[in-house]
Tab-separated table of C-alpha atoms in Angstrom:
chain	number	residue	atom	x	y	z
A	1	ILE	CA	0.000	0.000	0.000
A	2	ARG	CA	2.943	2.289	0.595
A	3	VAL	CA	3.847	2.088	-3.056
A	4	GLY	CA	0.166	2.439	-3.956
A	5	TRP	CA	-0.517	5.734	-2.205
A	6	GLU	CA	2.857	7.275	-2.986
A	7	LEU	CA	2.552	6.236	-6.599
A	8	LEU	CA	-0.964	7.658	-6.835
A	9	LEU	CA	0.022	10.982	-5.282
A	10	THR	CA	3.039	11.206	-7.587
A	11	THR	CA	0.798	10.464	-10.577
A	12	ILE	CA	-1.694	13.108	-9.396
A	13	ALA	CA	1.064	15.741	-9.108
A	14	ARG	CA	2.376	14.829	-12.571
A	15	THR	CA	-1.139	14.918	-14.038
A	16	ILE	CA	-1.839	18.358	-12.588
A	17	ASN	CA	1.453	19.655	-13.981
A	18	GLU	CA	0.489	18.233	-17.367
A	19	ILE	CA	-2.903	19.970	-17.240
A	20	GLU	CA	-1.156	23.230	-16.368
A	21	THR	CA	1.044	22.816	-19.449
A	22	GLN	CA	-2.051	22.091	-21.559
A	23	ILE	CA	-3.716	25.289	-20.316
A	24	LEU	CA	-0.608	27.348	-21.024
A	25	THR	CA	-0.232	25.824	-24.502
A	26	ARG	CA	-3.883	26.362	-25.477
A	27	ASP	CA	-3.917	29.810	-23.960
A	28	ALA	CA	-0.900	30.774	-26.029
B	1	MET	CA	-17.567	2.470	-24.004
B	2	PRO	CA	-14.704	4.886	-23.258
B	3	VAL	CA	-15.059	6.949	-20.080
B	4	PHE	CA	-13.376	10.048	-21.474
B	5	HIS	CA	-14.639	11.505	-24.735
B	6	THR	CA	-11.372	12.836	-26.158
B	7	LYS	CA	-8.014	11.124	-26.508
B	8	THR	CA	-6.198	14.045	-24.874
B	9	ILE	CA	-8.382	13.936	-21.766
B	10	GLU	CA	-8.191	10.157	-21.706
B	11	SER	CA	-4.393	10.145	-21.886
B	12	ILE	CA	-4.153	12.668	-19.045
B	13	LEU	CA	-6.753	11.263	-16.632
B	14	GLU	CA	-6.825	7.530	-17.328
B	15	PRO	CA	-3.674	6.651	-15.283
B	16	VAL	CA	-5.008	8.513	-12.218
B	17	ALA	CA	-8.492	7.045	-12.621
B	18	GLN	CA	-7.114	3.519	-12.805
B	19	GLN	CA	-4.885	3.919	-9.765
B	20	ILE	CA	-7.678	5.445	-7.679
B	21	SER	CA	-10.043	2.693	-8.704
B	22	HIS	CA	-7.454	0.047	-7.797
B	23	LEU	CA	-6.777	1.561	-4.367
B	24	VAL	CA	-10.479	2.029	-3.606
B	25	ILE	CA	-11.161	-1.622	-4.426
B	26	MET	CA	-8.277	-2.695	-2.176
B	27	HIS	CA	-9.717	-0.647	0.671
B	28	GLU	CA	-13.291	-1.745	0.105
B	29	GLU	CA	-12.264	-5.381	0.106
B	30	GLY	CA	-10.400	-4.878	3.356
B	31	GLU	CA	-7.051	-5.947	1.892
B	32	VAL	CA	-5.280	-3.181	3.753
B	33	ASP	CA	-7.160	-3.269	7.049
B	34	GLY	CA	-4.872	-3.098	10.035
B	35	LYS	CA	-1.863	-2.044	7.968
B	36	ALA	CA	-0.069	1.224	8.631
B	37	ILE	CA	-0.001	3.912	5.956
B	38	PRO	CA	3.393	5.606	5.984
B	39	ASP	CA	4.200	9.305	6.023
B	40	LEU	CA	2.856	10.842	2.812
B	41	THR	CA	3.868	14.434	3.614
B	42	ALA	CA	6.335	14.715	0.723
B	43	PRO	CA	4.124	13.450	-2.129
B	44	VAL	CA	1.152	15.446	-0.771
B	45	ALA	CA	3.345	18.569	-0.722
B	46	ALA	CA	4.160	17.911	-4.388
B	47	VAL	CA	0.421	17.685	-5.155
B	48	GLN	CA	-0.207	20.883	-3.205
B	49	ALA	CA	2.468	22.759	-5.159
B	50	ALA	CA	1.087	21.465	-8.473
B	51	VAL	CA	-2.476	22.455	-7.520
B	52	SER	CA	-1.317	25.893	-6.472
B	53	ASN	CA	0.399	26.431	-9.858
B	54	LEU	CA	-2.563	25.054	-11.762
B	55	VAL	CA	-5.039	27.342	-10.021
B	56	ARG	CA	-2.778	30.361	-10.540
B	57	VAL	CA	-2.395	29.658	-14.275
B	58	GLY	CA	-6.097	28.834	-14.564
B	59	LYS	CA	-7.159	32.074	-12.884
B	60	GLU	CA	-4.899	34.055	-15.212
B	61	THR	CA	-6.584	32.315	-18.142
B	62	VAL	CA	-10.052	33.122	-16.770
B	63	GLN	CA	-9.082	36.777	-16.499
B	64	THR	CA	-7.854	36.986	-20.091
B	65	THR	CA	-10.307	34.772	-21.971
B	66	GLU	CA	-13.108	36.259	-24.051
B	67	ASP	CA	-15.143	33.088	-23.595
B	68	ALA	CA	-17.842	33.948	-21.045
B	69	ILE	CA	-18.847	30.318	-20.494
B	70	MET	CA	-15.259	29.399	-19.646
B	71	ARG	CA	-15.077	32.343	-17.236
B	72	ARG	CA	-18.216	30.996	-15.548
B	73	ASP	CA	-17.319	27.271	-15.494
B	74	MET	CA	-13.660	27.279	-14.501
B	75	PRO	CA	-13.762	28.772	-10.968
B	76	PRO	CA	-15.970	25.955	-9.519
B	77	ALA	CA	-13.464	23.428	-10.874
B	78	PHE	CA	-10.614	25.283	-9.121
B	79	ILE	CA	-12.566	25.197	-5.852
B	80	LYS	CA	-13.178	21.467	-6.255
B	81	VAL	CA	-9.475	20.761	-6.839
B	82	GLU	CA	-8.397	23.015	-3.960
B	83	ASN	CA	-10.874	21.405	-1.534
B	84	ALA	CA	-9.698	17.964	-2.569
B	85	CYS	CA	-6.105	19.019	-2.027
B	86	THR	CA	-6.970	20.284	1.457
B	87	LYS	CA	-8.310	16.803	2.258
B	88	LEU	CA	-5.063	15.225	1.122
B	89	VAL	CA	-3.062	17.638	3.286
B	90	GLN	CA	-5.284	16.828	6.275
B	91	ALA	CA	-4.863	13.104	5.605
B	92	ALA	CA	-1.080	13.434	5.531
B	93	LEU	CA	-1.128	15.309	8.865
B	94	MET	CA	-3.402	12.715	10.438
B	95	LEU	CA	-1.258	9.848	9.200
B	96	LYS	CA	1.841	11.415	10.665
B	97	ALA	CA	0.127	11.287	14.054
B	98	ASP	CA	-1.557	7.917	13.507
B	99	PRO	CA	-0.467	5.698	10.582
B	100	TYR	CA	-3.543	3.484	11.226
B	101	SER	CA	-6.108	6.318	11.082
B	102	VAL	CA	-9.250	5.159	9.300
B	103	GLN	CA	-10.416	8.741	8.807
B	104	ALA	CA	-7.115	9.637	7.143
B	105	ARG	CA	-7.585	6.723	4.752
B	106	ASP	CA	-11.068	7.980	3.878
B	107	TYR	CA	-9.674	11.478	3.348
B	108	LEU	CA	-7.030	10.077	0.987
B	109	ILE	CA	-9.723	8.384	-1.084
B	110	ASP	CA	-12.049	11.414	-1.025
B	111	GLY	CA	-9.203	13.797	-1.814
B	112	SER	CA	-7.930	11.693	-4.714
B	113	ARG	CA	-11.419	11.329	-6.159
B	114	GLY	CA	-12.001	15.054	-5.735
B	115	ILE	CA	-8.797	15.854	-7.614
B	116	LEU	CA	-9.841	13.522	-10.422
B	117	SER	CA	-13.313	15.037	-10.576
B	118	GLY	CA	-12.061	18.643	-10.394
B	119	THR	CA	-9.361	18.178	-13.021
B	120	SER	CA	-11.875	16.372	-15.225
B	121	ASP	CA	-14.244	19.377	-14.928
B	122	LEU	CA	-11.358	21.689	-15.744
B	123	LEU	CA	-10.347	19.743	-18.851
B	124	LEU	CA	-13.965	19.511	-19.988
B	125	THR	CA	-14.360	23.267	-19.612
B	126	PHE	CA	-11.297	23.763	-21.787
B	127	ASP	CA	-12.449	21.214	-24.301
B	128	GLU	CA	-15.875	22.832	-24.582
B	129	ALA	CA	-14.169	26.165	-25.262
B	130	GLU	CA	-12.203	24.488	-28.076
B	131	VAL	CA	-15.480	23.135	-29.507
B	132	ARG	CA	-17.001	26.612	-29.347
B	133	LYS	CA	-14.067	27.867	-31.442
B	134	ILE	CA	-14.909	25.265	-34.116
B	135	ILE	CA	-18.585	26.199	-33.958
B	136	ARG	CA	-17.775	29.877	-34.431
B	137	VAL	CA	-15.935	29.004	-37.662
B	138	CYS	CA	-18.849	26.804	-38.810
B	139	LYS	CA	-21.391	29.513	-38.017
B	140	GLY	CA	-19.350	31.953	-40.074
B	141	ILE	CA	-19.521	29.526	-42.999
B	142	LEU	CA	-23.273	29.041	-42.523
B	143	GLU	CA	-23.834	32.778	-42.551
B	144	TYR	CA	-21.707	33.170	-45.633
B	145	LEU	CA	-23.583	30.369	-47.409
B	146	THR	CA	-26.740	32.447	-47.232
B	147	VAL	CA	-24.928	35.165	-49.223
B	148	ALA	CA	-25.303	32.758	-52.170
B	149	GLU	CA	-28.814	34.182	-52.452
B	150	VAL	CA	-27.543	37.489	-53.843
B	151	VAL	CA	-24.903	36.091	-56.228
B	152	GLU	CA	-26.191	36.672	-59.738
B	153	SER	CA	-23.134	37.351	-61.907
B	154	MET	CA	-19.960	35.407	-62.681
B	155	GLU	CA	-17.957	38.202	-61.115
B	156	ASP	CA	-19.943	37.890	-57.887
B	157	LEU	CA	-19.537	34.132	-58.003
B	158	ILE	CA	-15.744	34.336	-58.318
B	159	THR	CA	-15.586	36.669	-55.327
B	160	TYR	CA	-18.003	34.409	-53.445
B	161	THR	CA	-16.036	31.193	-53.985
B	162	LYS	CA	-12.763	33.022	-53.261
B	163	ASN	CA	-14.154	34.138	-49.908
B	164	LEU	CA	-15.763	30.796	-49.102
B	165	GLY	CA	-12.668	28.688	-49.848
B	166	PRO	CA	-10.371	29.618	-46.913
B	167	GLY	CA	-13.210	29.317	-44.386
B	168	MET	CA	-14.208	25.920	-45.734
B	169	THR	CA	-10.601	24.726	-45.618
B	170	LYS	CA	-10.245	25.950	-42.051
B	171	MET	CA	-13.515	24.294	-41.018
B	172	ALA	CA	-12.586	20.997	-42.702
B	173	LYS	CA	-9.191	21.022	-40.954
B	174	MET	CA	-10.705	21.767	-37.536
B	175	ILE	CA	-13.358	19.077	-37.933
B	176	ASP	CA	-10.812	16.550	-39.129
B	177	GLU	CA	-8.606	17.254	-36.103
B	178	ARG	CA	-11.658	16.995	-33.866
B	179	GLN	CA	-12.817	13.664	-35.239
B	180	GLN	CA	-9.331	12.248	-34.646
B	181	GLU	CA	-9.596	13.384	-31.021
B	182	LEU	CA	-12.943	11.690	-30.298
B	183	THR	CA	-12.839	8.371	-28.462
B	184	HIS	CA	-16.415	7.314	-29.322
B	185	GLN	CA	-16.375	5.594	-32.695
B	186	GLU	CA	-20.010	6.429	-33.510
B	187	HIS	CA	-19.461	10.157	-32.857
B	188	ARG	CA	-16.407	10.089	-35.078
B	189	VAL	CA	-18.289	8.372	-37.903
B	190	MET	CA	-21.206	10.829	-37.681
B	191	LEU	CA	-18.897	13.803	-37.796
B	192	VAL	CA	-16.878	12.435	-40.735
B	193	ASN	CA	-20.075	11.583	-42.633
B	194	SER	CA	-21.522	15.046	-42.048
B	195	MET	CA	-18.344	16.726	-43.234
B	196	ASN	CA	-18.203	14.455	-46.294
B	197	THR	CA	-21.768	15.410	-47.161
B	198	VAL	CA	-20.855	19.067	-46.961
B	199	LYS	CA	-17.821	18.420	-49.186
B	200	GLU	CA	-20.063	16.633	-51.696
B	201	LEU	CA	-22.817	19.263	-51.659
B	202	LEU	CA	-20.558	22.273	-51.979
B	203	PRO	CA	-19.557	21.622	-55.625
B	204	VAL	CA	-23.262	21.010	-56.384
B	205	LEU	CA	-24.088	24.417	-54.954
B	206	ILE	CA	-21.266	26.159	-56.840
B	207	SER	CA	-22.205	24.380	-60.043
B	208	GLY	CA	-25.849	25.475	-59.699
B	209	MET	CA	-24.787	29.025	-59.006
B	210	THR	CA	-22.411	28.972	-61.996
B	211	LYS	CA	-25.178	27.846	-64.325
B	212	MET	CA	-27.473	30.553	-63.057
B	213	ALA	CA	-24.831	33.294	-63.256
B	214	LYS	CA	-23.894	32.241	-66.796
B	215	MET	CA	-27.476	32.414	-67.940
B	216	ILE	CA	-27.960	35.821	-66.422
B	217	ASP	CA	-24.625	37.046	-67.831
B	218	GLU	CA	-25.564	35.858	-71.298
B	219	ARG	CA	-28.715	37.943	-70.971
B	220	GLN	CA	-30.938	35.166	-72.127
B	221	GLN	CA	-34.052	37.116	-72.893
B	222	GLU	CA	-36.181	33.998	-73.044
B	223	LEU	CA	-35.564	33.460	-69.373
B	224	THR	CA	-38.820	34.530	-67.843
B	225	HIS	CA	-39.117	36.009	-64.430
B	226	GLN	CA	-40.779	32.796	-63.271
B	227	GLU	CA	-37.896	30.597	-64.559
B	228	HIS	CA	-35.389	32.893	-62.945
B	229	ARG	CA	-37.168	32.519	-59.636
B	230	VAL	CA	-37.281	28.720	-59.943
B	231	MET	CA	-33.535	28.563	-60.520
B	232	LEU	CA	-32.856	30.836	-57.604
B	233	VAL	CA	-35.091	28.781	-55.339
B	234	ASN	CA	-33.366	25.552	-56.456
B	235	SER	CA	-30.013	27.077	-55.716
B	236	MET	CA	-31.138	28.207	-52.286
B	237	ASN	CA	-32.604	24.793	-51.539
B	238	THR	CA	-29.166	23.305	-51.992
B	239	VAL	CA	-27.812	25.793	-49.469
B	240	LYS	CA	-30.647	24.966	-47.093
B	241	GLU	CA	-29.839	21.265	-47.376
B	242	LEU	CA	-26.325	22.010	-46.176
B	243	LEU	CA	-27.399	23.791	-43.024
B	244	PRO	CA	-29.012	20.934	-41.048
B	245	VAL	CA	-26.257	18.581	-42.154
B	246	LEU	CA	-23.613	20.886	-40.782
B	247	ILE	CA	-25.535	21.615	-37.607
B	248	SER	CA	-26.176	17.950	-36.867
B	249	GLY	CA	-22.485	17.292	-37.422
B	250	LEU	CA	-21.582	19.930	-34.908
B	251	CYS	CA	-24.031	18.588	-32.339
B	252	VAL	CA	-22.034	15.367	-32.391
B	253	LEU	CA	-19.120	17.264	-30.898
B	254	PHE	CA	-21.110	17.759	-27.717
B	255	CYS	CA	-22.310	14.186	-27.363
B	256	GLY	CA	-19.447	13.201	-25.112
B	257	HIS	CA	-20.261	16.017	-22.727
B	258	GLY	CA	-23.614	14.620	-21.704
């Protein structure tokens, strides 16, 4: 479970960063 | 049936959705009962920083966009993501004090689901704005198609087709890109078919207009007022056939949004 939660939170952080990039790209 | 209606959204959210679903099932089936959850302060801090950046960039976008619907729909999504993040922060604090905390585990699940839901709302809001851009181009074409009514000479027709061409090309490109993005096969097929119909009908329209303009240009005296009217009506009917086809094609774009 340690790997599970850490992995999920890491994926969430990466996903949010990716969405931020998407917003910046589309906005530009 | 795909959960996400565009490939971009699917590629971004699918990994998170799968992991959350997996962890929720593990918890619901009691596979992790009685096991300690370790300190998650560091990964939660990374999520918090990412959320903070996302909301900042998103708010800047809301301030600058001309799209009123986006301005209205984005702030609730920010609030959802921020609230979910707060739950994750609380969970991390609780786990530091008690690695067996049941409430912290629930907060982790709620927070993760909230992030998924909020980011999904955010991406949908953006996607809908992209669709509105396509619709604006299509509406421009529709409006210009009605100008066909006043084209009566070859000179007018040349100007008309010259003006129509770039818009049509732009619309075809946007719709082609859109259909490639859609995950639902039936939506894709409907959109492609609608666009193909437009592509097939357009030369018919131009050809009809050419015939009419030629006849008028040649000053065919035998052309009675009644015949002239019939030709004009036929030409306009072709234009009118295009309109519902285009509109139904565009409606397909929204199908994935429920």
